[in-house]
Coordinates of C-alpha atoms and ligand atoms in Angstrom, one line a residue:
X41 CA -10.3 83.4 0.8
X42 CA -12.4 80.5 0.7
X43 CA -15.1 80.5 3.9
X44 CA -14.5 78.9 6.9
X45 CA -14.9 75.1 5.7
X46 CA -15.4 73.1 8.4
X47 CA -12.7 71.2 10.4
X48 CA -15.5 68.2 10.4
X49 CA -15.4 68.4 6.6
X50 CA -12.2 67.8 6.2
X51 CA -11.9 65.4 8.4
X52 CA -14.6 63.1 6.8
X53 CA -12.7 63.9 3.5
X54 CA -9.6 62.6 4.9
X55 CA -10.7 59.8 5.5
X56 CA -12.9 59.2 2.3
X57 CA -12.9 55.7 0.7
X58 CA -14.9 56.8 -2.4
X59 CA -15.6 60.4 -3.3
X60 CA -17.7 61.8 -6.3
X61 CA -18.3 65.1 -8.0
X62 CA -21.4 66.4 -9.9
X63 CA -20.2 69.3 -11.6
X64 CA -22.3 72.1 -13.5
X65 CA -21.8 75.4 -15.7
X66 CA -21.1 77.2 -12.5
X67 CA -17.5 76.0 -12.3
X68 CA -16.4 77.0 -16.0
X69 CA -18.0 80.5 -14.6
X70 CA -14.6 81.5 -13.8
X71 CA -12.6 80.5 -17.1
X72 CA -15.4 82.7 -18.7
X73 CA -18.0 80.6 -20.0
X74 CA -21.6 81.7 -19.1
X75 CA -23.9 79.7 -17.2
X76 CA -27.3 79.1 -18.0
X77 CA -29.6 80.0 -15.1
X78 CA -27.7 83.3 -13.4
X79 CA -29.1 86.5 -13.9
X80 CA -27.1 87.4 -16.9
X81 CA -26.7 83.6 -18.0
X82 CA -27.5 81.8 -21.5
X83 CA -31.4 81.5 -20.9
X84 CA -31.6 85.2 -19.8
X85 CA -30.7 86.2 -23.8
X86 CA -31.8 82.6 -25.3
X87 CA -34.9 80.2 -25.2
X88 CA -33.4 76.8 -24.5
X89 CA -35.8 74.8 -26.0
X90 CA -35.6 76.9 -29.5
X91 CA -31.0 76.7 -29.6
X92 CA -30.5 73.1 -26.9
X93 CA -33.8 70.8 -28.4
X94 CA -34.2 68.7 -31.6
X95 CA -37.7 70.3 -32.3
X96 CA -35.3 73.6 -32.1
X97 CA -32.9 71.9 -34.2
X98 CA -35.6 71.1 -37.0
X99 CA -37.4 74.1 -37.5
X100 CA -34.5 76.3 -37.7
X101 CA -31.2 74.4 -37.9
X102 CA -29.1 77.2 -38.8
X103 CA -30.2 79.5 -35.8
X104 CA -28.8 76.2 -33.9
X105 CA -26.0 75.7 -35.7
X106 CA -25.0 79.8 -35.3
X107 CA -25.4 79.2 -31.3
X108 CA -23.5 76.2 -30.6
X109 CA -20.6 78.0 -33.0
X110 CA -20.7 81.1 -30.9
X111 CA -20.6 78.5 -28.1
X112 CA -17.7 76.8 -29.6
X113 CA -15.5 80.2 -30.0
X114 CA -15.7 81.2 -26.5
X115 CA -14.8 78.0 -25.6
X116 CA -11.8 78.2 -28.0
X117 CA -10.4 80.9 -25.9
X118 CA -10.9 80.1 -22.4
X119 CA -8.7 77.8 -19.8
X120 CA -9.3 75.8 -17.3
X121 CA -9.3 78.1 -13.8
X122 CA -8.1 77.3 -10.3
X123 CA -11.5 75.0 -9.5
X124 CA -10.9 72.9 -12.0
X125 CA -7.0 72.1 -11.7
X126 CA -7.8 71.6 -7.9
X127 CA -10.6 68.3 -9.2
X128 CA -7.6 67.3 -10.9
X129 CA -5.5 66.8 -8.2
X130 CA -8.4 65.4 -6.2
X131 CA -8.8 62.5 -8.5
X132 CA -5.4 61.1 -7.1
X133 CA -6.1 61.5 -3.2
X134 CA -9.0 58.8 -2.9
X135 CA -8.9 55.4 -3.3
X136 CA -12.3 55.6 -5.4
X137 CA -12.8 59.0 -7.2
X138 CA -15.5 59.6 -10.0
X139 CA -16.0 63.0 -11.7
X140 CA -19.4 63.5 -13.1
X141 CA -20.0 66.9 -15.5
X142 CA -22.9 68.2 -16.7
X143 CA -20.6 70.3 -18.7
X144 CA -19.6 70.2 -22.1
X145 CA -16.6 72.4 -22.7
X146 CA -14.1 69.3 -21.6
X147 CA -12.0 72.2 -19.5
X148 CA -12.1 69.5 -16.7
X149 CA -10.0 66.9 -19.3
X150 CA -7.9 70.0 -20.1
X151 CA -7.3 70.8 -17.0
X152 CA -5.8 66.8 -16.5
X153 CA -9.1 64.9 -15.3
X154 CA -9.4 61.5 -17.3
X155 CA -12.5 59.3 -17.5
X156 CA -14.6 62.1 -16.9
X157 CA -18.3 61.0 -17.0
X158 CA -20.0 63.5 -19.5
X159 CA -23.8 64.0 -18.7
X160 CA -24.5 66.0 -21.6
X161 CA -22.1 64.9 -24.3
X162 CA -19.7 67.6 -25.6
X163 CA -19.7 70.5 -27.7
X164 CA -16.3 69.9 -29.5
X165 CA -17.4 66.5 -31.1
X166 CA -20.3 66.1 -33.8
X167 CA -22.3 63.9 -35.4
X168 CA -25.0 63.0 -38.2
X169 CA -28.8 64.5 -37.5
X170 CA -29.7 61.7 -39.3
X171 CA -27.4 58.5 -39.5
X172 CA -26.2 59.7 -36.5
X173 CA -22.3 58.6 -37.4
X174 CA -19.6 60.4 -35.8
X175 CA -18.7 63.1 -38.3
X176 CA -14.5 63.5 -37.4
X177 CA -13.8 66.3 -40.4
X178 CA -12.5 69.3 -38.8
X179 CA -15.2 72.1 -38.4
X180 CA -14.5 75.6 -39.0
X181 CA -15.7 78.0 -36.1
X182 CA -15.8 80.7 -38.1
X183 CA -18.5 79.1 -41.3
X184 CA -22.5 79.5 -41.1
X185 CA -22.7 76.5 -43.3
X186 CA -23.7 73.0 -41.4
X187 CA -21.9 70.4 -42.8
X188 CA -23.6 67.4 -44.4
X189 CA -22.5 63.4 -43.4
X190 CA -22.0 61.3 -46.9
X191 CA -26.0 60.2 -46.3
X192 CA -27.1 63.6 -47.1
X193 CA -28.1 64.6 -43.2
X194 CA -27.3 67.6 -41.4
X195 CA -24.4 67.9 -39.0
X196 CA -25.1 68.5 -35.3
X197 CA -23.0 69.2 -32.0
X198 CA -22.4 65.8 -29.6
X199 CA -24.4 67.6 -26.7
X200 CA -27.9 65.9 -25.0
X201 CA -31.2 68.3 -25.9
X202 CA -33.8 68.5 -23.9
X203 CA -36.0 65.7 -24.7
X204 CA -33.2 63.7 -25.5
X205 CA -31.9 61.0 -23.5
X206 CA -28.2 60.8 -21.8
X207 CA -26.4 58.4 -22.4
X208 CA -27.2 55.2 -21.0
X209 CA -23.9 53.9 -19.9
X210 CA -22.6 56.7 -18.4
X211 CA -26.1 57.8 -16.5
X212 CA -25.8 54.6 -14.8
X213 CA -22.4 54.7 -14.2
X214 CA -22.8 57.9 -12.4
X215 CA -26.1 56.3 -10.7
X216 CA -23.6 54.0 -9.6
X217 CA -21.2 56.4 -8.2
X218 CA -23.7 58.2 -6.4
X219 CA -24.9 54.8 -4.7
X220 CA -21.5 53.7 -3.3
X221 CA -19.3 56.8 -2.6
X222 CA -19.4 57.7 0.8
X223 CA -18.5 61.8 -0.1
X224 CA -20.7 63.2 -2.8
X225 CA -19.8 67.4 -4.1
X226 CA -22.1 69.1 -6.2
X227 CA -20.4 71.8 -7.5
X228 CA -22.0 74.7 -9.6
X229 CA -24.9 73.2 -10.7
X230 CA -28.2 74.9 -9.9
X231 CA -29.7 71.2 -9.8
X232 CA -32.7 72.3 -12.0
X233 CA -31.9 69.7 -14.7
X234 CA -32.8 65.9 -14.6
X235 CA -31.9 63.4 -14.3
X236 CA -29.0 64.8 -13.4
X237 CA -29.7 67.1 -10.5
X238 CA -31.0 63.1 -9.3
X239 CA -27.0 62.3 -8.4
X240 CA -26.6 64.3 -5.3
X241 CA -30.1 62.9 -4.0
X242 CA -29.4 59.2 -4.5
X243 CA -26.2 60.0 -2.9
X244 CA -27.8 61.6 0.3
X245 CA -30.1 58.3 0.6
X246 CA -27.4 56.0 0.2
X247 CA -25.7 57.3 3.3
X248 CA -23.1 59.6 1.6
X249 CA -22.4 63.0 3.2
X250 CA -23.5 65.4 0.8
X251 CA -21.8 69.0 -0.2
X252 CA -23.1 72.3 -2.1
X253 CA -20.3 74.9 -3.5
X254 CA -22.1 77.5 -4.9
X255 CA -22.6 81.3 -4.0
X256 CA -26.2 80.5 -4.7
X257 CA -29.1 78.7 -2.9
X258 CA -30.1 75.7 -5.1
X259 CA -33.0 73.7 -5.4
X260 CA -31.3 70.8 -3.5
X261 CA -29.6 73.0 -0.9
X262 CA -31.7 71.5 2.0
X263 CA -30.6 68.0 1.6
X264 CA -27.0 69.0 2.1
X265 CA -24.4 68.1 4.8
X266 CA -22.3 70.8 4.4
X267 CA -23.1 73.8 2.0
X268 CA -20.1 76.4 0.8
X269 CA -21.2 79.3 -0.1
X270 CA -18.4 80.4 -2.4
X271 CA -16.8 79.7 -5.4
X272 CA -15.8 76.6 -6.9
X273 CA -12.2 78.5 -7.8
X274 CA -12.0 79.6 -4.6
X275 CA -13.1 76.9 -2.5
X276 CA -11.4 73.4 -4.3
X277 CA -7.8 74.8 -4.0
X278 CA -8.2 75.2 -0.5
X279 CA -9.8 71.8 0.4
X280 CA -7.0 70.4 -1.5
X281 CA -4.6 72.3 0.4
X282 CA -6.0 71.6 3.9
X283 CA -6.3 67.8 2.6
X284 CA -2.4 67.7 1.9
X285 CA -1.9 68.9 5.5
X286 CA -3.6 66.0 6.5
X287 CA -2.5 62.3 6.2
X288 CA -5.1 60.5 3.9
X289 CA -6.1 56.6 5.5
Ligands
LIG405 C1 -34.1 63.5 -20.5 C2 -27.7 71.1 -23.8 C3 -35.5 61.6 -20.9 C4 -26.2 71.0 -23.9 C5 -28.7 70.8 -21.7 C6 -40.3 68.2 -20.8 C7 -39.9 67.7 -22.0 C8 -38.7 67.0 -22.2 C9 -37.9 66.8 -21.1 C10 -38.3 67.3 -19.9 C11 -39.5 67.9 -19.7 N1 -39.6 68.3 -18.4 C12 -38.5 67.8 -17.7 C13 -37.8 67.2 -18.6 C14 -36.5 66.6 -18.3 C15 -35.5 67.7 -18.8 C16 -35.3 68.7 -17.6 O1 -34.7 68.3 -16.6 N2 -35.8 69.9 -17.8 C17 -35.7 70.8 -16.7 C18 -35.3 72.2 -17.3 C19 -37.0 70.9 -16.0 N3 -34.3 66.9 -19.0 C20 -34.0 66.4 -20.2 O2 -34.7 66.7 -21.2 C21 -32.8 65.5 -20.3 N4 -33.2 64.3 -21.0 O3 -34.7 63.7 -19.4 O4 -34.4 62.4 -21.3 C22 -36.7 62.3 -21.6 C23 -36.9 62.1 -22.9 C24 -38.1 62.7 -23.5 C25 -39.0 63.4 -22.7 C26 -38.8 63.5 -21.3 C27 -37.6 63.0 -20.7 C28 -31.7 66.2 -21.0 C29 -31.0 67.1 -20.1 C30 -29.8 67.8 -20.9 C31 -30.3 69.0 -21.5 N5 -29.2 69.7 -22.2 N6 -28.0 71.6 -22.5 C32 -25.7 72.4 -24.0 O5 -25.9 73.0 -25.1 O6 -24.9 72.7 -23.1 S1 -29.1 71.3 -20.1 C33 -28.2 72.7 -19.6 O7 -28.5 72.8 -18.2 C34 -26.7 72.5 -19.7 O8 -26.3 71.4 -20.4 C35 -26.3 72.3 -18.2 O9 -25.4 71.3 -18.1 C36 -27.6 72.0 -17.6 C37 -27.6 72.2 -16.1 O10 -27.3 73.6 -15.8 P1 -26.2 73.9 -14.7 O11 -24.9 73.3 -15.1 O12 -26.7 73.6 -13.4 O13 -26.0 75.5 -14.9 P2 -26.9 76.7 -14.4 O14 -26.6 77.9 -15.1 O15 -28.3 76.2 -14.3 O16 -26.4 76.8 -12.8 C38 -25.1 77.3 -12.6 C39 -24.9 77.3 -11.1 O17 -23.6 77.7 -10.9 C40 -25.8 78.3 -10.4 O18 -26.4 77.6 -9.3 C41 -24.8 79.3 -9.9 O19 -25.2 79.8 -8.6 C42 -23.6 78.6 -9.8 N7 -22.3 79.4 -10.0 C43 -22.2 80.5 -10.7 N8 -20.9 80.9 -10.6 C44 -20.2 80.0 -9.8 C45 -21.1 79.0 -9.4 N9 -20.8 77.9 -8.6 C46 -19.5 77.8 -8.3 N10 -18.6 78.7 -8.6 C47 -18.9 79.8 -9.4 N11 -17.9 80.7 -9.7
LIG406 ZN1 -25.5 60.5 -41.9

């Protein structure tokens, strides 16, 4: 059962104009994806800047290559859970709703979410090392061997490194977001990686009421509003229920 949330909370919710959502590795936790920064997460078995950096990339491309496939198999076989079906159903009870992932598993889209803004690209598309064109042959999870773009260069995953830069377009739509909306979530995310972990705190001093769901402290915990200590699976169906009891403005 989802902790007390706060009859205040969902008052301000109900009568949101604009509500956005920062979501992070925490909320494909319980579809069965690992996250990266919990005790027995990614970085706790593998150096990020060796498998998620182009300098990682270069010096040993099929060590990379091996990770993001092993990646891309667990991924094969999960669903969306509860959390993200509820962000679903969220989308249609605003009048202004943006969902911002840091995720790249697209179980948000799967799960019905459209014109999701994705941070960090996506692990299910690729591209050229090189030429960078998008490379749309089918890859097979189960070969070792990268695949090479007609100009000879290596294929990669579509996800951001470290070092590399987001995409523009959709960092500053998401800037955007965080600027106007009145509600801002940041769900699951242990806000250690910029400029993304930037959202919730342009939010904050742009007047939005501010929101942590996560069973964990986080390195922006003190500028929330509200804070949930619980799980995103847990906690989103419920707000959605108590929302539905309500009539929206
Ligand atoms: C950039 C790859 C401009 C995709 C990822 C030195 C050199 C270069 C860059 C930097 C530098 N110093 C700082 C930087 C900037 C760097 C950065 O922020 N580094 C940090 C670590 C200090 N950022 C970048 O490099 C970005 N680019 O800045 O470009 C630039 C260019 C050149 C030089 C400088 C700057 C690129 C950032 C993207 C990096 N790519 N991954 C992939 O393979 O997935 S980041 C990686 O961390 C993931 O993508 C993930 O999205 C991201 C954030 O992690 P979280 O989602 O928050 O997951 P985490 O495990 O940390 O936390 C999970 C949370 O969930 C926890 O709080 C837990 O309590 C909670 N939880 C658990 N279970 C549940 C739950 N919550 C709810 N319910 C549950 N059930
Ligand atoms: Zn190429």
């Amino acid at each position: 059962m989802a902790t007390a949330i706060e009859k205040s909370l969902i008052e301000i919710l109900s009568k949101a104009n604009w509500v956005g959502i920062l979501t992070g590795a925490g909320v494909s936790a319980e579809s069965g994806i690992s996250t990266f920064r919990d005790p027995d997460g990614l970085w706790s078995k593998f150096n990020p800047m060796e498998l998620a950096s182009i300098d990682g990339f270069m010096s040993n491309p099929e060590r990379v290559w091996d990770w993001y496939q092993y990646r891309r198999n667990v991924i094969h076989s999960t669903k969306p859970n509860a959390g993200h079906y509820a962000i679903a159903e969220m989308q249609k009870m605003f009048p202004y709703f943006n969902l911002i992932t840091q995720n790249v598993d697209r179980l948000h889209q799967t799960a019905g979410s459209d014109d999701v803004l994705e941070l960090h690209g996506n692990i299910i598309e690729n591209h050229c090392f090189q030429c960078k064109k998008p490379y749309k042959q089918e890859i097979d999870l189960s070969s070792k061997e990268i695949p090479r773009c007609d100009c000879g260069g290596m294929i990669r995953p579509s996800v951001v490194w470290f070092g590399e830069n987001l995409p523009h377009k959709v960092l500053a739509q998401s800037e955007l977001v965080a600027q106007k909306c009145d509600v801002f979530f940041s769900i699951g995310t242990s806000a250690e990686v910029y400029p993304a972990a930037n959202l919730p705190i342009i939010a904050k001093k742009n007047g939005a009421k501010v929101i942590e769901i996560n069973p964990n402290v986080t390195a922006i915990s003190y500028i929330m509003d509200y804070v949930i200590r619980d799980t995103s699976a847990e906690t989103l169906p419920y707000i959605v229920e108590e929302l539905k009891k309500r009539p929206t403005n």
